[in-house]
Coordinates of C-alpha atoms in Angstrom, one line a residue:
M49 CA -8.3 65.9 -26.2
E50 CA -11.4 64.8 -24.1
A51 CA -13.0 68.3 -24.5
K52 CA -12.8 68.2 -28.3
L53 CA -14.2 64.6 -28.3
L54 CA -17.1 65.6 -26.1
Q55 CA -17.8 68.8 -28.4
F56 CA -17.6 66.6 -31.6
S57 CA -20.2 64.2 -30.1
T58 CA -22.8 67.0 -30.2
L59 CA -22.4 67.6 -34.1
V60 CA -24.8 66.1 -36.5
Q61 CA -24.0 62.8 -37.8
K62 CA -22.7 64.0 -41.3
D63 CA -20.2 66.2 -39.7
K64 CA -18.9 63.8 -37.1
G65 CA -16.7 61.9 -39.5
P66 CA -14.5 64.8 -40.9
A67 CA -14.2 66.2 -37.4
Y68 CA -12.8 63.1 -35.9
I69 CA -10.6 62.5 -38.8
S70 CA -9.2 66.0 -38.5
L71 CA -7.9 65.0 -35.0
I72 CA -5.6 62.2 -36.5
P73 CA -3.0 64.6 -38.1
E74 CA -3.1 66.8 -35.0
I75 CA -2.3 63.8 -32.6
L76 CA 0.5 62.6 -34.9
S77 CA 2.1 66.0 -35.0
Q78 CA 2.8 65.5 -31.2
S79 CA 5.9 63.6 -29.8
G80 CA 6.5 61.0 -27.2
P81 CA 4.0 58.6 -25.6
S82 CA 1.2 61.1 -25.8
I83 CA 0.6 59.9 -29.5
A84 CA -0.3 56.4 -28.3
R85 CA -2.5 57.7 -25.4
D86 CA -4.4 60.1 -27.5
L87 CA -4.9 57.7 -30.4
H88 CA -6.3 55.1 -28.0
T89 CA -8.8 57.7 -26.6
L90 CA -9.9 58.5 -30.1
V91 CA -10.3 54.8 -31.3
D92 CA -12.0 54.0 -28.0
T93 CA -14.5 56.9 -28.6
V94 CA -15.4 56.1 -32.2
V95 CA -15.7 52.4 -31.7
N96 CA -17.6 52.1 -28.3
L97 CA -19.5 55.4 -28.0
E98 CA -23.1 54.8 -29.1
S99 CA -23.7 58.4 -30.4
V100 CA -20.9 58.0 -33.0
G101 CA -22.4 55.3 -35.0
L102 CA -21.0 52.4 -37.1
V103 CA -20.6 54.3 -40.3
V104 CA -18.5 57.2 -38.7
G105 CA -16.4 54.6 -36.8
R106 CA -15.5 52.8 -40.1
Q107 CA -14.7 56.0 -41.8
V108 CA -12.3 57.2 -39.0
L109 CA -10.6 53.8 -38.6
S110 CA -10.1 53.5 -42.4
E111 CA -8.4 56.7 -42.4
L112 CA -6.2 55.9 -39.4
V113 CA -5.2 52.6 -40.9
K114 CA -4.3 54.3 -44.2
I115 CA -2.2 56.9 -42.4
L116 CA -0.3 54.3 -40.3
G117 CA 0.2 52.2 -43.4
E118 CA 1.9 55.2 -45.1
G119 CA 4.6 55.3 -42.3
A120 CA 3.3 58.5 -40.5
I121 CA 4.8 57.1 -37.3
K122 CA 8.6 56.7 -38.0
D123 CA 9.4 55.1 -34.7
V124 CA 8.9 51.4 -35.3
A125 CA 8.3 50.5 -31.6
L126 CA 5.8 53.3 -31.3
R127 CA 4.0 52.3 -34.4
K128 CA 3.9 48.6 -33.3
R129 CA 2.5 49.7 -29.9
V130 CA -0.3 51.9 -31.7
V131 CA -1.3 49.0 -34.0
E132 CA -1.3 46.4 -31.2
D133 CA -3.4 48.8 -29.0
T134 CA -5.9 49.6 -31.8
L135 CA -6.4 45.9 -32.4
S136 CA -7.2 45.2 -28.8
T137 CA -9.6 48.1 -28.6
I138 CA -11.5 47.0 -31.7
Q139 CA -11.4 43.2 -30.8
P140 CA -14.8 43.1 -28.9
R141 CA -16.5 44.6 -32.2
I142 CA -14.4 42.8 -34.7
V143 CA -17.4 41.7 -36.7
S144 CA -18.3 45.3 -37.5
Y145 CA -14.8 46.4 -38.3
E146 CA -13.4 43.3 -40.1
E147 CA -11.8 45.1 -43.1
Q148 CA -9.9 47.6 -40.9
V149 CA -8.8 44.7 -38.5
N150 CA -7.4 42.7 -41.5
S151 CA -5.5 45.8 -42.6
L152 CA -4.0 46.3 -39.2
R153 CA -3.1 42.7 -38.9
F154 CA -1.1 42.8 -42.1
Q155 CA 0.7 45.9 -40.9
L156 CA 1.5 44.2 -37.5
A157 CA 2.7 41.0 -39.3
D158 CA 5.1 43.1 -41.5
L159 CA 6.5 44.8 -38.3
L160 CA 7.1 41.5 -36.5
E161 CA 8.6 39.9 -39.7
E162 CA 11.1 42.8 -39.8
E163 CA 12.0 42.0 -36.2
E164 CA 12.3 38.3 -37.2
E165 CA 9.5 37.2 -34.8
W166 CA 8.4 34.6 -37.2
S167 CA 5.9 32.6 -35.2
D168 CA 4.3 35.8 -33.8
A169 CA 3.8 37.1 -37.3
A170 CA 2.4 33.9 -38.5
R171 CA -0.2 33.8 -35.6
V172 CA -1.2 37.4 -36.5
L173 CA -2.0 36.4 -40.0
M174 CA -3.8 33.4 -38.8
G175 CA -6.3 35.7 -37.2
I176 CA -7.3 37.3 -40.5
S177 CA -10.7 36.3 -41.6
L178 CA -10.5 35.2 -45.1
D179 CA -14.0 33.9 -45.5
S180 CA -16.1 36.8 -44.6
G181 CA -19.4 37.8 -45.8
Q182 CA -18.6 41.6 -45.7
R183 CA -15.8 41.6 -48.3
S184 CA -15.3 39.1 -51.0
I185 CA -11.5 37.8 -51.0
G186 CA -10.3 36.1 -54.1
D187 CA -8.5 32.8 -54.2
S188 CA -5.3 34.4 -55.3
E189 CA -5.3 36.7 -52.2
K190 CA -6.0 33.7 -49.9
L191 CA -3.2 31.8 -51.5
R192 CA -0.8 34.6 -50.8
V193 CA -1.8 34.8 -47.1
Y194 CA -1.4 31.0 -46.8
V195 CA 1.9 30.8 -48.4
R196 CA 3.2 33.6 -46.2
I197 CA 1.9 31.8 -43.1
V198 CA 3.7 28.6 -44.2
R199 CA 6.9 30.5 -45.0
L200 CA 6.9 32.1 -41.6
L201 CA 6.2 29.0 -39.6
L202 CA 9.0 27.1 -41.5
E203 CA 11.4 29.9 -40.4
D204 CA 10.7 28.8 -36.9
E205 CA 10.8 25.1 -38.0
D206 CA 7.1 24.5 -36.9
S207 CA 6.5 22.1 -39.8
V208 CA 3.4 20.4 -38.2
Q209 CA 1.4 23.6 -38.2
A210 CA 3.1 24.8 -41.5
E211 CA 1.7 21.6 -43.2
T212 CA -1.8 22.4 -42.3
Y213 CA -1.7 25.8 -44.0
Y214 CA 0.3 24.3 -46.8
N215 CA -2.6 21.8 -47.6
R216 CA -5.1 24.8 -47.6
A217 CA -2.9 26.5 -50.1
A218 CA -2.6 23.5 -52.2
L219 CA -6.3 23.6 -52.9
L220 CA -6.0 27.1 -54.2
V221 CA -2.6 26.9 -56.2
H222 CA -4.6 26.3 -59.4
S223 CA -5.9 29.9 -59.3
A224 CA -2.3 31.4 -59.0
N225 CA -1.5 33.9 -61.7
D226 CA 1.4 35.6 -59.8
R227 CA 4.7 34.0 -60.7
E228 CA 6.3 35.1 -57.4
T229 CA 3.5 33.5 -55.3
L230 CA 3.8 30.4 -57.3
L231 CA 7.5 30.2 -56.8
Q232 CA 7.0 30.6 -53.1
F233 CA 4.6 27.9 -52.9
K234 CA 6.9 25.5 -54.8
L235 CA 9.7 26.4 -52.3
C236 CA 7.3 25.8 -49.4
Q237 CA 6.4 22.5 -51.1
A238 CA 10.0 21.5 -51.1
R239 CA 10.7 22.6 -47.5
I240 CA 7.7 20.7 -46.3
S241 CA 8.9 17.5 -48.0
D242 CA 12.2 18.1 -46.4
Y243 CA 10.9 18.5 -42.8
S244 CA 8.5 15.4 -43.5
R245 CA 11.6 13.4 -44.3
K246 CA 10.3 12.8 -47.9
F247 CA 13.9 13.5 -49.0
L248 CA 13.7 12.2 -52.6
E249 CA 10.7 14.4 -53.2
A250 CA 12.4 17.4 -51.6
A251 CA 15.6 16.8 -53.6
S252 CA 13.8 16.7 -56.9
R253 CA 11.9 20.0 -56.1
Y254 CA 14.9 21.9 -54.7
H255 CA 16.9 20.9 -57.9
E256 CA 13.9 22.0 -60.2
L257 CA 13.9 25.4 -58.4
S258 CA 17.6 25.9 -58.6
Y259 CA 17.2 26.3 -62.4
V260 CA 14.5 29.1 -62.1
G261 CA 16.1 32.3 -63.5
E262 CA 13.9 34.7 -61.6
I263 CA 15.5 33.5 -58.3
D264 CA 18.6 35.3 -57.0
E265 CA 21.8 33.4 -57.9
E266 CA 22.8 32.9 -54.3
E267 CA 19.3 31.6 -53.5
R268 CA 19.6 29.2 -56.4
R269 CA 22.9 27.9 -55.1
H270 CA 21.4 27.4 -51.7
M271 CA 18.7 25.4 -53.2
L272 CA 21.1 23.2 -55.2
L273 CA 22.9 22.6 -51.9
A274 CA 19.7 21.6 -50.3
A275 CA 18.9 19.3 -53.2
V276 CA 22.3 17.4 -52.6
T277 CA 21.7 17.2 -48.9
C278 CA 18.3 15.8 -49.3
A279 CA 19.5 13.2 -52.0
V280 CA 22.2 12.1 -49.7
L281 CA 19.7 11.6 -46.8
A282 CA 17.2 9.7 -49.0
P283 CA 16.8 5.9 -48.7
A284 CA 19.2 4.0 -50.8
G285 CA 17.8 2.4 -54.0
P286 CA 17.2 3.0 -57.7
N287 CA 15.0 6.1 -57.2
R288 CA 17.8 7.7 -55.2
S289 CA 20.3 6.7 -57.8
R290 CA 18.4 8.5 -60.5
V291 CA 18.3 11.7 -58.4
L292 CA 22.0 11.5 -57.6
A293 CA 22.9 11.0 -61.2
S294 CA 20.9 14.1 -62.3
L295 CA 22.7 16.2 -59.5
Y296 CA 26.1 14.6 -60.3
R297 CA 25.8 15.6 -64.0
D298 CA 24.8 19.2 -62.9
E299 CA 28.2 21.1 -63.5
R300 CA 27.2 23.5 -60.7
T301 CA 27.5 20.8 -58.0
A302 CA 31.3 20.7 -58.4
D303 CA 31.6 23.9 -56.6
L304 CA 29.6 22.8 -53.6
P305 CA 31.2 21.8 -50.3
T306 CA 29.2 18.6 -50.4
Y307 CA 30.4 17.6 -53.8
N308 CA 32.8 14.9 -52.4
I309 CA 30.0 12.9 -50.6
L310 CA 27.7 13.3 -53.6
S311 CA 30.3 11.9 -56.0
K312 CA 31.0 8.9 -53.7
M313 CA 27.3 8.1 -53.3
F314 CA 26.7 8.4 -57.0
L315 CA 29.8 6.1 -57.8
D316 CA 28.8 3.7 -55.1
H317 CA 31.9 4.1 -53.0
I318 CA 31.9 3.1 -49.3
L319 CA 31.6 6.3 -47.0
R320 CA 34.2 6.6 -44.3
P321 CA 33.3 8.0 -40.9
A322 CA 35.4 11.1 -41.2
E323 CA 33.6 12.1 -44.5
V324 CA 30.2 11.5 -42.8
K325 CA 31.2 13.6 -39.7
E326 CA 32.2 16.5 -42.0
F327 CA 28.8 16.3 -43.9
E328 CA 26.9 16.0 -40.5
K329 CA 28.2 19.5 -39.7
S330 CA 26.0 21.1 -42.5
L331 CA 22.8 19.5 -41.6
K332 CA 19.8 21.3 -40.1
P333 CA 18.3 20.2 -36.7
H334 CA 15.4 18.3 -38.2
Q335 CA 17.8 16.4 -40.5
L336 CA 19.6 15.2 -37.3
A337 CA 16.4 13.9 -35.7
K338 CA 16.6 10.6 -33.9
I339 CA 14.8 7.7 -35.3
S340 CA 13.3 4.8 -33.3
I341 CA 13.7 1.1 -33.9
S342 CA 10.6 -1.1 -33.9
S343 CA 10.3 -3.8 -31.2
N344 CA 10.4 -6.5 -33.8
D345 CA 13.5 -5.1 -35.4
R346 CA 15.2 -4.7 -32.0
L347 CA 14.3 -8.3 -31.1
A348 CA 15.6 -9.6 -34.6
S349 CA 18.7 -7.5 -34.2
A350 CA 19.5 -8.9 -30.6
G351 CA 19.3 -12.5 -32.0
G352 CA 22.5 -12.1 -33.9
D353 CA 25.5 -14.3 -34.5
T354 CA 26.5 -16.0 -31.4
G355 CA 30.2 -15.8 -32.5
S356 CA 30.1 -12.1 -32.1
E357 CA 29.9 -12.5 -28.3
L358 CA 33.5 -13.8 -28.3
D359 CA 34.8 -10.8 -30.2
P360 CA 35.3 -7.9 -27.7
N361 CA 35.5 -5.4 -30.8
A362 CA 32.1 -6.3 -32.2
S363 CA 29.6 -3.6 -32.4
T364 CA 26.6 -3.5 -30.0
R365 CA 24.5 -1.2 -32.0
T366 CA 21.2 -2.6 -33.0
G367 CA 20.2 -0.1 -35.6
P368 CA 20.8 3.5 -37.0
S369 CA 20.2 6.3 -34.6
T370 CA 19.6 9.2 -37.0
V371 CA 18.4 9.8 -40.5
L372 CA 22.1 10.3 -41.6
D373 CA 23.0 7.1 -39.9
R374 CA 20.3 5.2 -41.8
A375 CA 21.2 6.9 -45.1
V376 CA 24.9 6.0 -44.8
M377 CA 24.4 2.4 -43.5
E378 CA 21.9 1.7 -46.4
H379 CA 24.3 3.3 -49.0
N380 CA 27.4 1.3 -47.8
L381 CA 25.4 -2.0 -47.9
L382 CA 24.3 -1.2 -51.5
A383 CA 28.0 -0.3 -52.4
S384 CA 29.3 -3.5 -50.8
S385 CA 26.9 -5.4 -53.0
N386 CA 29.1 -4.2 -56.1
I387 CA 32.2 -5.3 -54.4
Y388 CA 31.4 -8.8 -52.9
N389 CA 29.4 -11.7 -54.2
N390 CA 28.4 -12.6 -50.7
I391 CA 29.2 -11.6 -47.1
T392 CA 28.5 -12.9 -43.7
F393 CA 26.2 -11.4 -41.2
R394 CA 29.3 -10.7 -39.0
G395 CA 31.3 -9.3 -41.9
L396 CA 28.4 -6.9 -42.9
G397 CA 27.9 -5.9 -39.2
A398 CA 31.5 -5.0 -38.9
L399 CA 31.3 -2.8 -42.2
L400 CA 28.1 -1.0 -41.0
D401 CA 29.1 -0.9 -37.3
L402 CA 26.0 -3.0 -36.3
T403 CA 25.4 -6.2 -34.6
P404 CA 25.1 -9.2 -37.1
G405 CA 21.4 -9.4 -36.4
A406 CA 20.9 -5.7 -37.2
A407 CA 22.9 -6.0 -40.4
E408 CA 20.7 -8.9 -41.5
T409 CA 17.5 -6.9 -40.5
M410 CA 18.7 -3.9 -42.7
A411 CA 19.6 -6.2 -45.7
R412 CA 16.2 -8.0 -45.4
K413 CA 14.2 -4.9 -45.4
M414 CA 16.1 -3.4 -48.5
I415 CA 15.6 -6.8 -50.3
E416 CA 11.8 -6.7 -49.4
Q417 CA 11.4 -3.1 -50.7
G418 CA 13.2 -3.9 -54.0
R419 CA 16.1 -1.5 -53.1
L420 CA 18.7 -4.3 -53.0
R421 CA 19.1 -7.3 -55.2
G422 CA 20.0 -10.5 -53.3
S423 CA 19.0 -13.3 -51.1
I424 CA 19.7 -14.3 -47.5
D425 CA 21.0 -17.7 -46.4
Q426 CA 20.1 -17.9 -42.7
V427 CA 21.5 -21.4 -42.3
D428 CA 25.1 -20.4 -43.5
K429 CA 24.4 -16.8 -42.2
L430 CA 25.3 -15.3 -45.6
I431 CA 23.8 -12.6 -47.8
W432 CA 24.2 -13.2 -51.5
F433 CA 24.2 -10.3 -53.8
E434 CA 22.8 -10.5 -57.4
T435 CA 24.7 -8.9 -60.2
N436 CA 22.8 -6.9 -62.9
R437 CA 22.8 -9.5 -65.7
E438 CA 21.1 -7.1 -68.2
E439 CA 24.2 -4.9 -68.2
D440 CA 26.5 -7.9 -68.7
D441 CA 24.4 -9.0 -71.7
A442 CA 24.6 -5.5 -73.2
Q443 CA 28.4 -5.4 -72.8
G444 CA 28.7 -8.9 -74.4
K445 CA 26.6 -8.0 -77.4
A446 CA 28.5 -4.6 -77.9
G447 CA 31.8 -6.6 -78.5
G448 CA 30.8 -7.6 -81.9
L449 CA 29.2 -11.0 -81.4
G450 CA 25.7 -9.7 -82.3
D451 CA 22.8 -11.3 -80.5
V452 CA 24.1 -14.1 -78.3
E453 CA 21.8 -16.9 -77.7
E454 CA 20.6 -17.3 -74.1
A455 CA 22.2 -20.2 -72.3
E456 CA 19.9 -22.8 -70.8
D457 CA 18.7 -21.7 -67.4
T458 CA 20.4 -24.4 -65.1
G459 CA 19.4 -22.7 -61.9
A460 CA 23.0 -22.5 -60.7
P461 CA 24.2 -18.9 -60.0
F462 CA 27.9 -19.8 -60.4
T463 CA 27.4 -21.6 -63.6
K464 CA 25.5 -18.6 -65.0
R465 CA 28.3 -16.3 -63.8
W466 CA 31.1 -18.5 -65.4
D467 CA 29.2 -18.7 -68.7
T468 CA 28.8 -14.9 -68.7
Q469 CA 32.6 -14.4 -68.0
I470 CA 33.4 -16.6 -70.9
R471 CA 31.0 -14.8 -73.2
L472 CA 32.5 -11.5 -72.2
T473 CA 36.2 -12.6 -72.8
A474 CA 35.3 -14.0 -76.3
A475 CA 33.5 -10.8 -77.2
H476 CA 36.5 -8.7 -76.1
V477 CA 39.1 -10.9 -77.9
E478 CA 37.0 -10.7 -81.1
S479 CA 36.9 -6.9 -80.8
I480 CA 40.7 -6.6 -80.4
V481 CA 41.3 -8.9 -83.4
Q482 CA 38.9 -6.9 -85.4
H483 CA 40.6 -3.6 -84.5
L484 CA 44.2 -5.0 -85.4
T485 CA 42.9 -6.3 -88.6
D486 CA 41.4 -2.9 -89.5
K487 CA 44.9 -1.3 -88.8
G488 CA 46.6 -3.9 -91.0
L489 CA 48.6 -5.3 -88.2
V490 CA 47.1 -8.8 -88.5
S491 CA 46.2 -10.9 -91.6
L492 CA 43.7 -13.4 -91.3
P493 CA 44.5 -16.8 -93.4
V494 CA 42.1 -17.5 -96.2
D495 CA 41.0 -21.2 -96.3
S496 CA 41.6 -22.8 -99.7
I497 CA 38.8 -24.2 -101.3

């Protein structure tokens, strides 16, 4: 091999390229480790020997890259070794052989991805120069590379670095004409929201993707399952209720293993520990991440009801420990507001398995954020829940009374509730009488004039 290379170096410049290229098939026809050794010698000669020249070097490397890309080396391990060795040989002169290096990096990333070396494949793609002066790379090509890097990083749950490349891809998504790339970007978008604990946003995006016909049916089912999981983990409140309603009405969710907890959350039923434990088994590691409690909340939680110190069975927990913990506690608090008119701090603490102070802190935060309607009486250590009067009014008007005049606002909540119940009862009685009259079962007396 060395003798041939020395002989070719004496040729005129225009004959050097075809001469060196003719060696490539000859080397690949050999067997064993000699292929890697001879290819390394050839690449080192055309890249680093001054007499060869840049033009010839590019010709030879382009041909080698093309042949490797066509799968001339069947042994995957040997092909990977050749590509890595070629890249390391060219690395000192990467500026001169940028196009060839980029092609080799794509090949190496494909090989690593087949071996499920996700992070290594992503790092190889990160080394590709997309803003080069030698070759103009379009926005659509850059977008494909960025989306692929994000997808590979998320496979190894490296969400922090993945978000960096996702932000770069988001700047170029307007130029996407390829439907497949656009769908991959949307999936990355949903997964980034999931890893960032923006569960409401992730649930909506997963659910949207589950309707896309181009995606495989099994993948769509997986996305629907992810949408339900994220909706369950989302903070309790009106926004989550809308997402839960959308998923509950989707007939496909009835076949999912998480349908039981979805239906209970949508119907505002209190979740039991056994159901939560069963659901916890289906969660991914990032969805089981521990959450910290602020020093102010910890202090407020510690200053709970003094009566709880006398109860040996009282909980000592000062707040939720995981994302799932928080989601379930907030849901149970919201569900209890539909059952009780009011509840003591101790009673709520027993329901949520928290100290009375921690239960009050959670209720206070939800009221402040508009996710729970109610008020806190710290003197009597009570939480008062407000009912949805708009729904009650709508039910009263539907009974046949027409528009009912609003009662005078006395400021007394019990008086308002009592008046509402009387109005509803009168509306229901009138509706029953009207129905019986239509059936001819009751005749109303006619007043004589």
